[in-house]
Coordinates of C-alpha atoms in Angstrom, one line a residue:
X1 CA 0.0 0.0 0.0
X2 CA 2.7 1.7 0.9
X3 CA 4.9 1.4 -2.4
X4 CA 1.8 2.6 -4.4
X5 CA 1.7 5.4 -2.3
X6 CA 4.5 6.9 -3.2
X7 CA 4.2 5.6 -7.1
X8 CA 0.8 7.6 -7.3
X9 CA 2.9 10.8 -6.0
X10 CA 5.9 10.6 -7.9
X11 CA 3.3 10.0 -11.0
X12 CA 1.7 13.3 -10.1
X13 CA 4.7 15.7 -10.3
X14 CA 5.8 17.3 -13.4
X15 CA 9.3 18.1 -14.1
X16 CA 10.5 21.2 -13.7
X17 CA 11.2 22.8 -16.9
X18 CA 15.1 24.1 -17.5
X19 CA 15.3 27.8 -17.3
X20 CA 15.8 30.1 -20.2
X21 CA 19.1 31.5 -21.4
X22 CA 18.5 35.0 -22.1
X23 CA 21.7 35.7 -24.5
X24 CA 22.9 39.3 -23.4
X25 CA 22.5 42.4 -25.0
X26 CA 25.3 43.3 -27.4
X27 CA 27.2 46.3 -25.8
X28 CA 27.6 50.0 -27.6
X29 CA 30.9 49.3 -30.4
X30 CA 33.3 51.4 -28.6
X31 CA 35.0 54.1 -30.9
X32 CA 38.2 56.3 -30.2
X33 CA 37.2 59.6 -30.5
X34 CA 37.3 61.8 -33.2
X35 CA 40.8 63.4 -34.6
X36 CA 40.7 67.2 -34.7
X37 CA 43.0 68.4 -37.7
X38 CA 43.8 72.0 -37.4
X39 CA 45.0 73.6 -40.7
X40 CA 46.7 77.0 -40.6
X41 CA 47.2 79.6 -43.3
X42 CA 49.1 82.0 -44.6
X43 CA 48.6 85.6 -43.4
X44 CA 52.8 86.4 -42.4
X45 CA 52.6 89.2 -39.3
X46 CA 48.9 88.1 -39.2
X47 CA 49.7 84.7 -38.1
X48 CA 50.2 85.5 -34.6
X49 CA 46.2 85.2 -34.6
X50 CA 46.9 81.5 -34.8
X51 CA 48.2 81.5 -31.2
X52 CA 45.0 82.6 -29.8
X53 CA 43.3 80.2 -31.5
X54 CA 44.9 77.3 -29.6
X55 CA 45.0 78.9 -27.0
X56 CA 41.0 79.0 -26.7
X57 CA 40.9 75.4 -28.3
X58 CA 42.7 73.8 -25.5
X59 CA 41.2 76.0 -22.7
X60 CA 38.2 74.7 -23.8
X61 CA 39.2 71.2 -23.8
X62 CA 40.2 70.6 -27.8
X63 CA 43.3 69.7 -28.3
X64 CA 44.1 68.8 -32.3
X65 CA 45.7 66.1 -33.1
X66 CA 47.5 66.7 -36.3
X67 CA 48.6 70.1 -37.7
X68 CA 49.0 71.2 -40.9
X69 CA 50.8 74.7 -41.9
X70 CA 51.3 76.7 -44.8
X71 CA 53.6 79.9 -44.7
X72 CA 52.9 81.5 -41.0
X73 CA 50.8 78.9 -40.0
X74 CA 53.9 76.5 -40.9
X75 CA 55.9 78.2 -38.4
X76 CA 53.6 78.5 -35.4
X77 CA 52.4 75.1 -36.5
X78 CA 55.5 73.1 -36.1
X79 CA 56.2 75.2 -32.6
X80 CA 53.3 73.9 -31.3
X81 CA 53.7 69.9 -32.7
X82 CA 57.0 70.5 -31.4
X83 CA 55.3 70.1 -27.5
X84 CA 55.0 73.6 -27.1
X85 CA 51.4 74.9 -25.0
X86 CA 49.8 77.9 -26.1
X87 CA 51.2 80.3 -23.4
X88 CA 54.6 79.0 -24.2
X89 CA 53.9 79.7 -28.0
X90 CA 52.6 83.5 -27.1
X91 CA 55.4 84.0 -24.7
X92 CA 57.9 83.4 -27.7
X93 CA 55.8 85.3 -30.1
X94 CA 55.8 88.3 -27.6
X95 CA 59.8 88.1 -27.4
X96 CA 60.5 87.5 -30.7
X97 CA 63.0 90.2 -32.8
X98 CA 61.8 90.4 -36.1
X99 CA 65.8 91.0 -37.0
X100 CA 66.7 87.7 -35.7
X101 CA 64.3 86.0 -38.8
X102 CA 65.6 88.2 -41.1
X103 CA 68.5 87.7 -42.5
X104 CA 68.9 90.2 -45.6
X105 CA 70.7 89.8 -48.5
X106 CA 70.8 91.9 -51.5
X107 CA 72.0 89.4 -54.5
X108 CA 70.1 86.3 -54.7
X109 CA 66.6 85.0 -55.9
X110 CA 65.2 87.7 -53.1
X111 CA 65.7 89.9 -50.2
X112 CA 65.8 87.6 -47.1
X113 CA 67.8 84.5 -47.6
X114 CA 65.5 82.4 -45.0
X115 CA 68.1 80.7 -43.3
X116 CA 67.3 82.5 -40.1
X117 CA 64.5 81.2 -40.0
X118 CA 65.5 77.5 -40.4
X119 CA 67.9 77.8 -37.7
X120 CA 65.1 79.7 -35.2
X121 CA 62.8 77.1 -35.9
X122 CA 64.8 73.8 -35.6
X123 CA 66.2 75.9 -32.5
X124 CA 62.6 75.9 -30.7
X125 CA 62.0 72.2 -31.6
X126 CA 65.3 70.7 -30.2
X127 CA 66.4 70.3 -34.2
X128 CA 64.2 67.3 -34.1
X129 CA 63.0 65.8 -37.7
X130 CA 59.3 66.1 -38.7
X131 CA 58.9 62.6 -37.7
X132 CA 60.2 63.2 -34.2
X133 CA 57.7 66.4 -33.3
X134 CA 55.2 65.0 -30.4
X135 CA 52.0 66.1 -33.0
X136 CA 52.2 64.5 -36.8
X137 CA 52.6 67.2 -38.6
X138 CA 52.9 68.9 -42.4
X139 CA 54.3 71.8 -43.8
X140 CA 53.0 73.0 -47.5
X141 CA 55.1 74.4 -49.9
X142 CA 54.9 74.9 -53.7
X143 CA 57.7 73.3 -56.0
X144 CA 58.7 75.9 -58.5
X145 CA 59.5 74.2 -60.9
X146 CA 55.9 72.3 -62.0
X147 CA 53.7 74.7 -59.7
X148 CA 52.9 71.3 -57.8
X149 CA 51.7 71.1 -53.9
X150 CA 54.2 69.5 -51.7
X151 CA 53.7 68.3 -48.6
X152 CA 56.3 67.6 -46.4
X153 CA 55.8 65.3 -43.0
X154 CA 59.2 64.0 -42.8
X155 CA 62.6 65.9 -42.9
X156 CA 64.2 69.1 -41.7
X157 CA 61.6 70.7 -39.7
X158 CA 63.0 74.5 -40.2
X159 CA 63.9 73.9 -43.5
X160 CA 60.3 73.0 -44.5
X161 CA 58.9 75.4 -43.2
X162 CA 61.6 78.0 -44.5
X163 CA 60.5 76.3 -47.6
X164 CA 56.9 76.7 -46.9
X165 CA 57.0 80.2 -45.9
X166 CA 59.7 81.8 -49.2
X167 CA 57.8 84.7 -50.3
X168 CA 58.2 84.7 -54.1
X169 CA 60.3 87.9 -54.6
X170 CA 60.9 88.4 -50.9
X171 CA 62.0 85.2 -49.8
X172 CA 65.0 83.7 -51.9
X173 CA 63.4 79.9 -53.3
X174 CA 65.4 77.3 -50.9
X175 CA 66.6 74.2 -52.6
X176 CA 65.5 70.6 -51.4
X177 CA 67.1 67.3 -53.2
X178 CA 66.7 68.3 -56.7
X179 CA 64.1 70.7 -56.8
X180 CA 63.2 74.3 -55.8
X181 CA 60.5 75.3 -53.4
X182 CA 58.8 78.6 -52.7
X183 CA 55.7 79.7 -50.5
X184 CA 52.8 77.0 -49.9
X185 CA 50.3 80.0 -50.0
X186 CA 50.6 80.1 -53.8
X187 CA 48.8 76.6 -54.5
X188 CA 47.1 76.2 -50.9
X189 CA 46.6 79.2 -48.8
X190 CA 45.1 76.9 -46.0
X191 CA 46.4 73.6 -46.0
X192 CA 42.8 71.5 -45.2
X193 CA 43.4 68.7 -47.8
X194 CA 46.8 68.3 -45.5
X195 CA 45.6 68.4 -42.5
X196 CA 43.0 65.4 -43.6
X197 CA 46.5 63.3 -45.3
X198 CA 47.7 63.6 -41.9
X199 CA 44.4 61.5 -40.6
X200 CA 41.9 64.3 -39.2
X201 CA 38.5 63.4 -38.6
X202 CA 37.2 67.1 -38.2
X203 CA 39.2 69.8 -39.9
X204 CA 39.2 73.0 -38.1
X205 CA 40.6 75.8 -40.8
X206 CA 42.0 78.9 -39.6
X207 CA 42.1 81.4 -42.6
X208 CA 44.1 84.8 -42.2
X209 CA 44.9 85.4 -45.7
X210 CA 45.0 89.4 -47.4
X211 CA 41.8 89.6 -49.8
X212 CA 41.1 92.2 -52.3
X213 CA 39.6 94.7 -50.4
X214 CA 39.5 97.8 -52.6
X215 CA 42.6 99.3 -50.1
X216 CA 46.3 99.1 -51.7
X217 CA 48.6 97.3 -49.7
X218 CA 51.3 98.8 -47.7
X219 CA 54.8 98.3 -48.5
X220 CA 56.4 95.3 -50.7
X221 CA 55.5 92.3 -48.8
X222 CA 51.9 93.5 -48.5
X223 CA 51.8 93.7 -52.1
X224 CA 53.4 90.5 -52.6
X225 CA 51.2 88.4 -50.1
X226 CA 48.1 90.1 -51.8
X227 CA 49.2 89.2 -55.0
X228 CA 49.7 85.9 -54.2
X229 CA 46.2 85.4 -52.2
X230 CA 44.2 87.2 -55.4
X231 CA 46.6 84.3 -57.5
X232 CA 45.4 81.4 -54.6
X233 CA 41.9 82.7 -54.3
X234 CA 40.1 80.4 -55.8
X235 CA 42.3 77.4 -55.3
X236 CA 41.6 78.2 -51.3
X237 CA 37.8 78.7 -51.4
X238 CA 37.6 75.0 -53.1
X239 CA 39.8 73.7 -50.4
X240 CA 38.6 75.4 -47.5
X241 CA 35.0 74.3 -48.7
X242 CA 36.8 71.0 -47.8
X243 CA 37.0 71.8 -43.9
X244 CA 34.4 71.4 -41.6
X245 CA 34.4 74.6 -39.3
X246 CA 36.2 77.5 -40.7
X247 CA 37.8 80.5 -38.6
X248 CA 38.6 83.8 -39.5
X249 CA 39.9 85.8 -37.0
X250 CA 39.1 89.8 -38.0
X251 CA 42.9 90.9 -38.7
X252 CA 42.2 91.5 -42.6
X253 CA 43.5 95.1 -42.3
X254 CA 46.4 94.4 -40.3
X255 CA 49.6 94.7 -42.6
X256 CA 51.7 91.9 -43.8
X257 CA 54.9 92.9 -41.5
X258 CA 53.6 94.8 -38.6
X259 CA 55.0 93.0 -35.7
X260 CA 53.8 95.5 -33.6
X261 CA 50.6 94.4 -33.5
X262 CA 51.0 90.9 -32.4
X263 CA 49.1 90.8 -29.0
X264 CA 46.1 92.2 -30.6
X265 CA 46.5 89.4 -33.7
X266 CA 46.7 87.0 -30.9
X267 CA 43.5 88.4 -29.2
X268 CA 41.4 87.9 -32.6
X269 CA 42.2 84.8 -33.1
X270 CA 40.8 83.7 -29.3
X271 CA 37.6 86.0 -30.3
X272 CA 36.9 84.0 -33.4
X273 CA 38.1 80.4 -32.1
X274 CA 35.2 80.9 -28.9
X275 CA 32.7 82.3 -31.2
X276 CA 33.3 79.2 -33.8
X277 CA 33.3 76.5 -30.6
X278 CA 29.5 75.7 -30.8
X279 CA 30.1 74.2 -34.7
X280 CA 33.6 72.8 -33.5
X281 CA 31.3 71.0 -31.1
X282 CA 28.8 70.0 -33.7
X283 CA 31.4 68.9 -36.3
X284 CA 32.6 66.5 -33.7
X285 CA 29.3 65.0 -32.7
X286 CA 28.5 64.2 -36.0
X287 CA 32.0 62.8 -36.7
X288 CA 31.7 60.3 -33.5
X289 CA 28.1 59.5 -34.6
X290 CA 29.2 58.3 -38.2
X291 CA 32.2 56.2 -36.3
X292 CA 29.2 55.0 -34.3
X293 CA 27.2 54.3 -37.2
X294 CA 29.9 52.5 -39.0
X295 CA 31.3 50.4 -36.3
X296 CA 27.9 48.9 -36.0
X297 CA 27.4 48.4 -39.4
X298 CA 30.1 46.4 -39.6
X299 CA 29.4 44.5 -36.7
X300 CA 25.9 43.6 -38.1
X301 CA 27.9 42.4 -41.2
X302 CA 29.9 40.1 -38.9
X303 CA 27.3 38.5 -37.1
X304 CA 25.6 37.9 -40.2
X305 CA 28.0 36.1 -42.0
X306 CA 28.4 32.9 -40.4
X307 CA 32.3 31.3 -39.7
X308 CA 34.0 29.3 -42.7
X309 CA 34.1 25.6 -41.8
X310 CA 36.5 23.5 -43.8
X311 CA 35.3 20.5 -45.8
X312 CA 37.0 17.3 -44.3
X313 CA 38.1 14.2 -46.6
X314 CA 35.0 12.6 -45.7
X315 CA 32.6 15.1 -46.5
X316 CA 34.9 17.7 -49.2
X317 CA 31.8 19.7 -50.2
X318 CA 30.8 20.8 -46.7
X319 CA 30.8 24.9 -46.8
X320 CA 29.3 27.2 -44.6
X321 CA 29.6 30.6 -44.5
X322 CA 31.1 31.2 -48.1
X323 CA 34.4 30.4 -49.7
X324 CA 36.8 29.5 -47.3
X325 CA 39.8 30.0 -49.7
X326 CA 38.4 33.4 -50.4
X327 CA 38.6 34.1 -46.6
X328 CA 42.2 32.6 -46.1
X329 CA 43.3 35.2 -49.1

């Protein structure tokens, strides 16, 4: 009686059913964030205005990545992917003797022979290589001899951008390997397509070249650097329409070789860099959103496409997943 008992209960209990294995939800792809390019133009006493700009970049938390120069912009650009901070780069723009750039001489292919300047600039940046600066960087110039951009991201740092910055007629042409090179302003005023070479996600453009304002310019390197921005006009609009923010910090009418007005240069270019920081900020969200967007694309893709498994001698036309030879190319 007993025995049936416990048959009759066993009999009456159903067996627990095993639980369910939730699988769990695939995390966010994780992105590095975006790369801020900053590309600097040409603009010679004006470039000063480039110092202001980083600094109000960095006090505001944006810190490029890669930096791309072209005339001015070359020099203040390698400075600063040379490790130096803003305040560093305005105390030396604040000290500097315009005589000790200058070296003048009266026969040659110009007036200033540019090898003051080389030795300043590889001075500031420990006469490191391009390669060795702590920031990738690029320095345009403009080969004389086929008009053709050059970009140069490896090398003597001061001697590109002695290359970069050679005035035509002011500046005599400085000789590299085989070839001649003058001012980078002639064929890029603002180096944008440079700065995006160099790997920039978001292009910040910072443009300080003369424009034809009705005014005549003052003095010989005025006229020359307006000459050569009504010659580089519309080969800059094309390329600055590359960039994704724009800056222009309000030192049109300053001239071409006042260094007396450098603090104020510097002060424009922190006035235009804060009022620009809202689209900065924009740009970069919508740069990170397309990484997001295309990280989880190709995820998707991945978990789609199921692994290859080889055929065995017993079963050669097994295949999953595709062609497995085409996977092992």
């Amino acid at each position: 009686m007993l025995a049936l008992l416990l048959l009759a209960a066993c009999g009456g209990t159903k067996p627990e059913a095993p639980p369910q294995v939730v699988a769990p939800a695939a995390p966010d792809p994780v992105v590095p964030p975006p790369r801020i390019g900053l590309a600097l133009g040409g603009g010679a006493a004006k470039g000063f205005a480039h110092i202001g700009v980083i600094k109000m970049l960095e006090a505001n938390g944006l810190k490029p990545d890669v930096v791309a120069g072209t005339s001015a912009g070359s020099v203040v650009g390698a400075l600063y992917a040379g490790g130096m901070d803003p305040f560093q780069l305005q105390e030396k723009a604040v000290a500097l003797d315009e005589a000790s750039i200058r070296d003048v001489r009266l026969f040659g292919g110009g007036l200033v022979q540019g090898v003051a300047l080389q030795d300043y600039v590889n001075a500031q940046v420990g006469k490191r290589p391009i390669e060795r600066l702590r920031k990738p960087f690029a320095a345009v110039a403009t080969r004389l001899e086929t008009g053709e951009r050059t970009v140069f991201v490896r090398g003597n740092t001061g001697q590109a951008v002695r290359a970069s910055s050679s005035v035509p007629g002011v500046f005599e042409p400085v000789t590299i390997g085989q070839y001649q090179y003058v001012d980078g302003g002639v064929v890029s005023p603002v180096p944008v397509d440079a700065a995006r070479q160099l790997g920039a996600d978001v292009v910040i453009a910072v443009d300080i070249s003369s424009k034809a304002t009705g005014k005549r310019p003052d003095g010989m390197l005025g006229i020359v650097n307006q000459s050569i921005a009504i010659m580089g006009q519309r080969l800059g609009e094309q390329e600055l329409g590359r960039a994704d923010v724009v800056i222009r910090p309000d030192v049109l009418d300053y001239g071409s070789a006042d260094f007396t007005r450098r603090n104020q240069a510097i002060l424009e270019g922190e006035k235009a860099a804060l009022a620009a920081l809202p689209q900065i900020r924009a740009a970069l969200e919508k740069a990170k959103a397309q990484k997001l967007a295309q990280a989880a694309a190709q995820r998707q893709a991945a978990q789609a496409t199921p692994p290859c498994e080889e055929g065995s001698r017993w079963n050669p036309l097994k295949r999953k997943g595709g062609d497995c030879k085409a996977e092992k190319r």
